Coordinates of C-alpha atoms in Angstrom, one line a residue:
Chain G
M1 CA -30.8 121.4 -141.8
K2 CA -29.1 121.5 -144.6
D3 CA -25.5 119.9 -145.8
E4 CA -23.4 120.2 -148.3
N5 CA -22.3 116.4 -148.3
R6 CA -25.9 115.5 -148.6
V7 CA -26.6 113.3 -151.4
S8 CA -29.5 114.7 -153.8
N9 CA -32.7 112.6 -153.4
A10 CA -32.8 110.8 -156.8
V11 CA -29.2 109.5 -155.8
I12 CA -30.5 108.2 -152.6
K13 CA -33.4 106.6 -154.2
R14 CA -30.8 104.6 -156.1
L15 CA -28.4 103.7 -153.6
P16 CA -30.8 100.7 -152.6
K17 CA -30.5 99.1 -155.9
Y18 CA -26.9 99.8 -156.5
Y19 CA -26.8 98.0 -153.0
R20 CA -28.8 94.9 -153.9
Y21 CA -27.1 94.5 -157.3
L22 CA -23.5 94.9 -156.2
S23 CA -24.3 92.0 -153.3
V24 CA -25.1 90.0 -156.3
L25 CA -22.6 90.5 -157.7
R26 CA -20.2 89.9 -154.7
Q27 CA -22.3 86.7 -154.0
M28 CA -20.8 85.6 -157.7
G29 CA -17.2 86.4 -156.5
I30 CA -16.9 89.2 -158.8
G31 CA -14.6 91.7 -157.7
R32 CA -15.1 95.1 -159.8
V33 CA -17.7 96.4 -161.8
S34 CA -17.9 98.7 -164.4
S35 CA -20.0 102.3 -164.6
I36 CA -21.1 100.7 -167.9
D37 CA -22.4 97.2 -166.5
L38 CA -23.7 99.4 -163.3
G39 CA -25.5 101.7 -165.9
R40 CA -27.0 99.1 -168.2
H41 CA -28.5 97.3 -164.8
M42 CA -29.8 100.6 -163.0
E43 CA -31.1 101.9 -166.6
I44 CA -29.2 105.1 -166.5
T45 CA -26.0 105.8 -168.6
P46 CA -22.9 105.1 -167.5
S47 CA -21.6 108.9 -167.0
Q48 CA -25.1 109.1 -164.5
V49 CA -23.3 106.2 -162.6
R50 CA -19.7 107.5 -162.3
Q51 CA -21.7 111.4 -161.2
D52 CA -23.9 109.3 -158.6
F53 CA -20.7 107.9 -157.1
F54 CA -18.7 111.1 -157.4
N55 CA -21.1 112.7 -155.2
F56 CA -20.1 110.9 -152.6
G57 CA -16.8 110.8 -153.2
C58 CA -16.2 107.8 -154.7
S59 CA -14.3 107.6 -157.6
G60 CA -13.9 104.5 -160.1
L61 CA -10.4 104.1 -162.1
Q62 CA -10.6 104.6 -166.0
G63 CA -10.6 101.1 -167.8
Y64 CA -11.0 99.7 -164.3
G65 CA -14.2 100.6 -162.8
Y66 CA -15.2 100.2 -159.3
E67 CA -14.4 97.8 -156.6
V68 CA -17.3 95.8 -155.3
G69 CA -16.4 95.5 -152.0
P70 CA -15.6 98.9 -151.1
L71 CA -18.7 100.3 -153.1
M72 CA -20.9 98.2 -151.5
Q73 CA -19.4 99.2 -148.0
G74 CA -19.9 102.8 -149.1
I75 CA -23.0 102.9 -150.2
G76 CA -24.1 100.7 -147.2
K77 CA -23.0 103.3 -144.7
I78 CA -24.6 105.8 -146.2
L79 CA -28.1 104.2 -146.1
G80 CA -27.2 103.7 -142.5
M81 CA -26.4 99.5 -142.6
D82 CA -23.5 99.9 -140.6
R83 CA -25.4 99.3 -137.8
V84 CA -27.8 96.9 -136.7
N85 CA -31.6 98.3 -137.0
T86 CA -33.7 96.0 -134.6
M87 CA -37.4 95.5 -135.9
I88 CA -40.6 94.3 -134.4
I89 CA -43.3 93.0 -136.4
I90 CA -46.8 94.1 -135.6
G91 CA -49.3 91.7 -136.7
S92 CA -48.4 87.6 -136.9
G93 CA -50.8 86.7 -139.6
K94 CA -49.2 84.8 -142.7
L95 CA -47.6 88.4 -144.1
G96 CA -45.5 89.3 -140.5
R97 CA -44.3 85.1 -140.4
A98 CA -43.7 85.7 -144.2
L99 CA -41.4 88.5 -143.5
V100 CA -39.9 87.0 -140.2
N101 CA -38.8 84.1 -142.4
H102 CA -37.1 86.4 -144.9
R103 CA -33.3 85.4 -144.3
S104 CA -31.9 88.5 -146.1
F105 CA -33.0 91.1 -144.0
E106 CA -31.1 89.8 -141.0
K107 CA -28.4 89.0 -143.5
R108 CA -28.4 93.1 -144.3
G109 CA -28.5 93.9 -140.3
F110 CA -31.9 94.2 -140.1
K111 CA -32.8 91.8 -136.7
V112 CA -36.5 90.8 -135.8
I113 CA -36.6 90.8 -131.9
G114 CA -40.4 90.3 -131.4
M115 CA -43.3 89.6 -132.8
F116 CA -47.1 90.9 -131.6
D117 CA -50.9 90.2 -132.1
V118 CA -54.4 90.4 -130.6
N119 CA -55.5 87.1 -132.0
P120 CA -55.3 84.4 -129.2
S121 CA -54.7 81.4 -131.7
L122 CA -51.0 83.2 -132.2
V123 CA -50.4 84.9 -128.6
G124 CA -47.9 82.6 -127.5
K125 CA -47.1 80.8 -130.7
A126 CA -42.7 81.1 -131.5
V127 CA -42.1 82.1 -135.4
R128 CA -37.9 81.1 -135.8
G129 CA -37.7 81.5 -132.0
I130 CA -39.3 84.7 -131.9
E131 CA -42.6 83.9 -129.2
I132 CA -45.3 86.1 -130.7
L133 CA -46.7 88.5 -127.6
H134 CA -49.7 90.4 -126.9
F135 CA -50.0 93.4 -128.6
D136 CA -50.9 95.3 -124.9
T137 CA -47.6 93.9 -123.7
L138 CA -45.6 95.8 -126.3
K139 CA -45.1 99.3 -123.9
E140 CA -43.3 96.7 -121.6
F141 CA -41.4 95.4 -124.1
L142 CA -40.1 98.9 -125.3
A143 CA -39.1 99.7 -121.9
Q144 CA -36.9 97.1 -121.7
K145 CA -35.6 96.6 -125.4
A146 CA -34.6 99.4 -128.3
V147 CA -36.5 99.2 -131.2
D148 CA -35.6 101.2 -134.3
I149 CA -38.2 99.8 -136.7
A150 CA -42.0 98.6 -136.5
V151 CA -43.1 96.8 -139.0
I152 CA -47.0 97.3 -140.1
A153 CA -48.5 93.8 -140.8
V154 CA -51.9 94.2 -139.6
P155 CA -55.3 94.2 -141.3
R156 CA -55.9 97.3 -143.4
L157 CA -58.7 98.5 -140.9
Y158 CA -56.3 98.5 -137.7
A159 CA -52.7 99.7 -139.5
R160 CA -53.4 103.9 -138.7
E161 CA -54.3 103.0 -135.2
T162 CA -51.7 100.4 -134.9
A163 CA -49.1 103.2 -136.2
E164 CA -50.5 105.8 -134.2
R165 CA -49.7 103.8 -130.8
V166 CA -46.5 102.6 -131.9
I167 CA -45.1 106.0 -132.8
G168 CA -46.9 106.8 -129.5
Y169 CA -44.2 104.6 -127.7
G170 CA -41.6 106.4 -129.3
I171 CA -40.6 104.2 -132.3
K172 CA -39.1 106.3 -135.0
G173 CA -39.0 104.0 -137.9
I174 CA -42.5 102.5 -139.6
W175 CA -42.2 100.1 -142.1
N176 CA -46.2 100.1 -143.4
F177 CA -47.3 97.0 -145.5
A178 CA -51.0 98.0 -144.7
S179 CA -52.2 100.1 -148.3
V180 CA -53.2 102.9 -145.7
E181 CA -51.3 106.1 -145.6
F182 CA -51.0 108.4 -142.4
E183 CA -49.5 111.5 -141.2
V184 CA -46.4 110.8 -139.0
P185 CA -44.5 113.2 -136.6
E186 CA -41.4 115.0 -138.4
D187 CA -38.7 112.7 -136.3
V188 CA -40.5 109.2 -137.8
A189 CA -39.4 107.8 -141.2
V190 CA -41.8 105.8 -142.8
E191 CA -41.4 103.4 -145.7
H192 CA -44.8 102.0 -147.6
I193 CA -44.7 98.6 -149.3
H194 CA -47.8 99.1 -151.7
F195 CA -48.9 95.9 -153.4
S196 CA -51.8 97.3 -155.6
E197 CA -49.5 100.1 -156.8
S198 CA -47.1 97.5 -158.2
L199 CA -49.8 95.3 -159.4
M200 CA -51.2 98.4 -161.1
A201 CA -47.9 99.2 -162.9
L202 CA -48.0 95.0 -164.1
S203 CA -51.6 95.8 -165.5
Y204 CA -50.3 99.1 -167.3
K205 CA -47.2 96.9 -169.0
L206 CA -49.3 94.3 -170.0
K207 CA -51.6 96.3 -171.6
E208 CA -48.9 97.9 -173.7
K209 CA -47.7 94.7 -174.4
R210 CA -50.8 93.2 -175.5
L211 CA -51.6 96.6 -178.1
A212 CA -48.1 96.2 -179.5
L213 CA -48.6 92.8 -180.5
A214 CA -51.7 93.9 -181.9
S215 CA -50.3 96.6 -183.8
E216 CA -47.4 94.1 -185.0
W217 CA -50.0 92.0 -185.9
D218 CA -52.0 94.1 -188.0
E219 CA -49.0 95.4 -189.3
G220 CA -48.0 91.9 -190.6
E221 CA -51.3 91.1 -192.0
G222 CA -51.2 93.8 -193.8
S223 CA -47.9 93.2 -195.9
K224 CA -49.2 89.9 -196.5
D225 CA -52.3 91.4 -198.3
W226 CA -50.1 93.6 -200.2
G227 CA -47.9 91.0 -201.0
A228 CA -50.5 88.8 -202.7
L229 CA -52.1 91.4 -204.4
E230 CA -48.5 92.1 -206.3
Chain U
M6 CA -44.2 101.5 -181.5
K7 CA -44.4 105.3 -180.7
D8 CA -48.0 106.9 -180.3
E9 CA -48.3 110.7 -179.6
N10 CA -50.8 109.9 -177.3
R11 CA -48.8 107.5 -175.3
V12 CA -48.1 109.3 -171.8
S13 CA -44.6 110.2 -170.6
N14 CA -43.4 107.6 -168.0
A15 CA -43.0 109.7 -165.2
V16 CA -46.7 110.2 -165.9
I17 CA -47.3 106.8 -166.0
K18 CA -45.5 106.2 -162.4
R19 CA -47.8 108.2 -161.1
L20 CA -50.9 106.9 -161.9
P21 CA -51.2 104.1 -159.4
K22 CA -50.7 106.6 -156.6
Y23 CA -53.2 109.0 -158.4
Y24 CA -55.3 105.9 -158.5
R25 CA -55.4 104.8 -155.1
Y26 CA -55.7 108.2 -153.6
L27 CA -58.5 108.5 -155.6
S28 CA -60.2 104.9 -154.7
V29 CA -59.3 106.3 -150.8
L30 CA -61.7 109.9 -151.8
R31 CA -64.5 107.7 -153.2
Q32 CA -64.7 105.6 -149.9
M33 CA -64.7 109.0 -148.2
G34 CA -67.7 109.9 -150.3
I35 CA -65.6 112.5 -151.5
G36 CA -67.0 113.6 -155.4
R37 CA -64.6 116.1 -156.1
V38 CA -61.1 117.0 -155.6
S39 CA -58.7 120.0 -156.3
S40 CA -55.2 119.8 -158.2
I41 CA -53.9 121.3 -155.0
D42 CA -54.8 118.4 -152.7
L43 CA -53.7 115.9 -155.1
G44 CA -50.4 117.5 -155.7
R45 CA -50.3 117.4 -151.8
H46 CA -50.7 114.0 -151.9
M47 CA -48.5 113.2 -154.6
E48 CA -45.7 115.6 -153.4
I49 CA -45.7 117.4 -156.5
T50 CA -47.1 121.2 -157.3
P51 CA -50.8 121.5 -158.7
S52 CA -49.5 122.6 -162.1
Q53 CA -47.4 119.4 -162.1
V54 CA -51.0 117.5 -161.5
R55 CA -52.8 119.8 -164.2
Q56 CA -50.1 118.5 -166.5
D57 CA -50.5 115.1 -165.9
F58 CA -54.2 115.1 -166.4
F59 CA -54.3 117.2 -169.2
N60 CA -51.8 114.9 -170.9
F61 CA -54.4 112.0 -171.0
G62 CA -57.4 114.5 -171.7
C63 CA -58.9 115.3 -169.0
S64 CA -59.0 119.0 -167.5
G65 CA -60.6 120.2 -164.6
L66 CA -62.6 123.1 -164.0
Q67 CA -61.4 126.1 -162.3
G68 CA -62.1 126.6 -158.9
Y69 CA -63.8 123.1 -159.3
G70 CA -61.4 120.5 -159.5
Y71 CA -62.0 117.4 -160.8
E72 CA -64.4 114.5 -160.6
V73 CA -63.1 111.5 -158.3
G74 CA -65.2 109.2 -160.4
P75 CA -64.9 109.9 -164.0
L76 CA -61.2 110.6 -163.0
M77 CA -60.5 107.3 -161.4
Q78 CA -62.4 105.4 -164.5
G79 CA -60.1 107.5 -166.6
I80 CA -56.9 106.2 -164.9
G81 CA -58.2 102.9 -164.5
K82 CA -58.8 102.7 -168.3
I83 CA -55.3 103.5 -169.0
L84 CA -53.7 101.3 -166.6
G85 CA -55.4 98.3 -168.2
M86 CA -58.0 98.0 -165.6
D87 CA -60.9 97.9 -167.2
R88 CA -60.6 94.0 -167.6
V89 CA -60.5 91.6 -165.2
N90 CA -56.9 90.0 -164.7
T91 CA -56.7 86.2 -163.9
M92 CA -53.5 85.7 -162.0
I93 CA -52.1 82.5 -160.4
I94 CA -49.8 82.5 -157.5
I95 CA -46.9 80.2 -158.0
G96 CA -45.6 79.0 -154.2
S97 CA -48.2 78.8 -151.6
G98 CA -46.5 79.3 -148.4
K99 CA -47.1 82.3 -146.0
L100 CA -46.3 84.9 -148.6
G101 CA -48.2 83.3 -151.5
R102 CA -51.3 82.4 -149.1
A103 CA -50.8 86.2 -147.7
L104 CA -51.6 87.8 -151.2
V105 CA -54.5 84.9 -152.2
N106 CA -56.1 86.8 -148.7
H107 CA -55.2 90.1 -150.1
R108 CA -59.2 91.4 -150.8
S109 CA -58.5 94.8 -152.6
F110 CA -56.7 92.6 -155.7
E111 CA -59.8 91.1 -156.7
K112 CA -61.9 94.7 -155.7
R113 CA -59.5 96.1 -158.4
G114 CA -60.0 93.3 -161.1
F115 CA -57.0 90.7 -160.4
K116 CA -59.0 87.6 -159.7
V117 CA -56.4 84.8 -158.6
I118 CA -57.6 81.3 -160.2
G119 CA -55.2 79.1 -159.4
M120 CA -52.1 78.4 -156.8
F121 CA -49.5 76.1 -157.1
D122 CA -46.8 74.7 -155.0
V123 CA -44.4 71.6 -155.2
N124 CA -44.8 70.6 -150.7
P125 CA -46.9 67.5 -150.7
S126 CA -47.7 68.8 -147.4
L127 CA -49.7 72.1 -149.1
V128 CA -50.9 70.6 -152.6
G129 CA -54.3 69.4 -152.2
K130 CA -55.3 72.1 -149.2
A131 CA -57.2 75.1 -150.2
V132 CA -57.1 78.7 -149.5
R133 CA -60.2 81.0 -149.7
G134 CA -61.7 78.3 -152.2
I135 CA -58.5 77.7 -153.8
E136 CA -56.8 74.5 -154.2
I137 CA -53.2 74.1 -154.3
L138 CA -52.3 72.0 -157.3
H139 CA -48.8 70.7 -157.8
F140 CA -46.6 72.8 -159.9
D141 CA -46.3 70.2 -162.5
T142 CA -49.9 70.3 -163.4
L143 CA -49.5 73.8 -164.8
K144 CA -49.4 73.1 -168.2
E145 CA -52.7 71.0 -168.5
F146 CA -54.2 73.7 -166.0
L147 CA -52.5 76.5 -168.7
A148 CA -54.4 74.6 -171.8
Q149 CA -57.9 75.2 -169.8
K150 CA -57.6 78.7 -168.5
A151 CA -56.3 81.9 -169.7
V152 CA -54.2 83.0 -167.1
D153 CA -52.7 87.0 -167.5
I154 CA -50.3 87.0 -164.5
A155 CA -48.4 84.8 -162.9
V156 CA -47.3 85.7 -158.8
I157 CA -43.7 84.7 -158.6
A158 CA -43.7 83.7 -154.7
V159 CA -41.1 80.8 -154.4
P160 CA -38.1 80.5 -152.5
R161 CA -35.1 83.2 -153.9
L162 CA -33.1 79.9 -154.9
Y163 CA -35.7 78.7 -157.3
A164 CA -37.1 82.0 -158.5
R165 CA -35.6 82.2 -161.7
E166 CA -36.3 78.8 -163.0
T167 CA -40.0 78.9 -162.1
A168 CA -40.3 82.3 -164.0
E169 CA -38.7 80.7 -167.1
R170 CA -40.8 77.3 -166.8
V171 CA -43.8 80.2 -166.5
I172 CA -42.6 82.4 -169.3
G173 CA -42.2 79.1 -171.4
Y174 CA -45.7 78.1 -170.8
G175 CA -46.9 81.3 -172.5
I176 CA -47.8 83.5 -169.3
K177 CA -47.3 87.2 -170.3
G178 CA -47.4 88.8 -167.0
I179 CA -44.9 88.1 -164.3
W180 CA -45.3 89.9 -160.5
N181 CA -41.9 88.9 -158.6
F182 CA -41.5 88.9 -155.1
A183 CA -38.2 86.8 -154.9
S184 CA -36.0 89.4 -155.0
V185 CA -33.9 87.8 -157.6
E186 CA -33.8 89.7 -161.2
F187 CA -34.2 87.5 -164.8
E188 CA -34.3 88.7 -168.1
V189 CA -37.8 88.1 -169.5
P190 CA -38.5 88.1 -173.3
E191 CA -39.5 91.5 -175.1
D192 CA -43.0 90.6 -175.1
V193 CA -43.3 89.7 -171.2
A194 CA -44.4 92.0 -168.7
V195 CA -42.4 92.0 -165.3
E196 CA -43.0 93.6 -161.8
H197 CA -40.6 93.2 -158.8
I198 CA -41.5 93.8 -155.5
H199 CA -38.4 94.8 -153.6
F200 CA -38.5 94.3 -149.5
S201 CA -35.1 94.8 -149.0
E202 CA -34.5 97.8 -151.3
S203 CA -37.5 99.7 -149.4
L204 CA -36.1 98.7 -146.2
M205 CA -32.8 100.2 -146.8
A206 CA -34.6 103.3 -148.1
L207 CA -36.0 103.3 -144.5
S208 CA -32.8 102.4 -142.9
Y209 CA -31.7 105.7 -144.7
K210 CA -34.3 108.0 -143.9
L211 CA -34.2 106.7 -139.9
K212 CA -30.4 107.7 -140.2
E213 CA -31.3 111.3 -141.9
K214 CA -34.0 111.5 -138.7
R215 CA -31.0 110.4 -136.1
L216 CA -28.9 112.8 -137.3
A217 CA -31.0 115.8 -137.8
L218 CA -32.1 115.2 -134.4
A219 CA -28.7 115.2 -132.8
S220 CA -27.9 118.5 -134.8
E221 CA -30.8 120.1 -133.1
W222 CA -29.8 118.5 -129.9
D223 CA -26.1 120.0 -130.3
E224 CA -27.8 123.6 -131.4
G225 CA -29.6 123.5 -128.1
E226 CA -27.0 122.9 -125.9
G227 CA -24.7 125.2 -127.8
S228 CA -26.9 128.0 -126.9
K229 CA -27.7 126.8 -123.1
D230 CA -23.8 126.9 -122.9
W231 CA -23.6 130.2 -124.2
G232 CA -26.5 131.5 -121.9
A233 CA -24.7 130.3 -118.8
L234 CA -21.7 132.0 -119.5
E235 CA -23.0 135.6 -120.2

C-alpha cells in the first residue's frame, strides 16, 4: 500500500523523540521552538528539522519557529496517539509491575486494563487497582474487552510461546521485553526493548572514552617530556 | 581524536544487534552463518553486511560465510566486552530489582556489584545476594570498589540530581531508565532506555496496520459490489 502522503521511515523514527522533547517543552511552559533548538536536541541540522515537518505539512514561520502545542498534536496524530491504546501486561513479575506503575504511559493514552501471570503467588493480587489474572483466562478476558497491545514481560524462555498465544487470540500489537525475537503475521505490529543491546552500546562508548582519555594522557605526557629537554 | 581504523557510526549501531544474533546462533549450536542470513535478520543487504565486517578486518569466505564464534568474539572486543564492566543500580524499586535479576547481563560481562536506594523499607534487604545500601553511602562504596556503570532506575523526578551526584563521584558510564535527559561532561558515556519512545513507535505501526487492513477491506468490498452489478 503506497501513499504519497506517507512520511519516510527515517522521519518516522524521529517522531517519538520529537514528541517527547516537545512534551518536555510544554511542561516547562515553553510555547514555541526554533528548528535550531530542535535540531540540537535531535542531533540533526535545522534544515533537516524543517524538512521533516514540511513532509507532513507543518511549516514554521521564519524567525518565529514552531508552536509547541500544535506541532506536538500533529505528531501525536501521525503516531496514532489521538486515541486511547489499551494494553495488557503478560508477566506480572518485577518488570511487569514496574511497567504498570509507569505513569507517563497513561498520560500518553496507553491504558493498562489487565495484568496476567501463571504464578499462583501473584494471581489474585492487585497492582494500582488492576487485578493480576491467570494467563489461562486471557481468552475470556479478550472476549469482553478490546485490547490493542500486549506487553510481553515473561521470562525469556516463555516469550515466544506467549507471543504466539496472544497473537492467536487476535491481538495486533506486541511490546516485547523478553530479548527474544519471533516471527509475527503481517498484520501484527511489534516493538522490542533490547536491554542488552543498549548495554552493549554503552560498553562501546565507555571503551571509546577510555581510549580518548588514554591518548590525551599520552600526548600530555609527551609534551611535558619535550619541555623538560629544552 | 580521529583514527582511520575507527568504524563508522552506522556500523557501530548495528554491532550490538549482530552480537545478539550471533549469540543466539551459537546457543543453537550453529557454527557458521552467511551474509544473506545475517542481512535478512538485520534488515540490510548481504553486501552491506560484508562491508560492515570488512570495515573491521573480518572477511568471510565466498560460499562458506562467517565463523560464528570468532565473529562474535571480534565484535565483542570492539564493543569493549572483552573485560568485565562493573555496575551499580541506583534505585532498588521494581525496575532496579528486575534489572539485577536479568541474568543475561552477567553472562555478557556486566556484573552488578551494588544496589542503592533511599527508601528505609528497602535499605538492608538483599536481592540475589546483593545488599541494598543507602544512597548516602555511595561515596564510601566507590572509595573501595571500581564501578564502570551506574544504572539510574530512580523516579523521573530525582533522575537528573542522581546522575549529577554519581558523575560527581567519578563514574564514567550512565545507563539511564528515567526518561529524563541530562547534560554530561565529555568524558562520561550515557545510554538511555526510552520506554515511551518505543511505545509511540508501536502505536504508529499499529495505526499503519489498521489503515492497511481498512484499505484492503475497502478494495475487497469494492470489487464485490462491482461483481454484483455485472
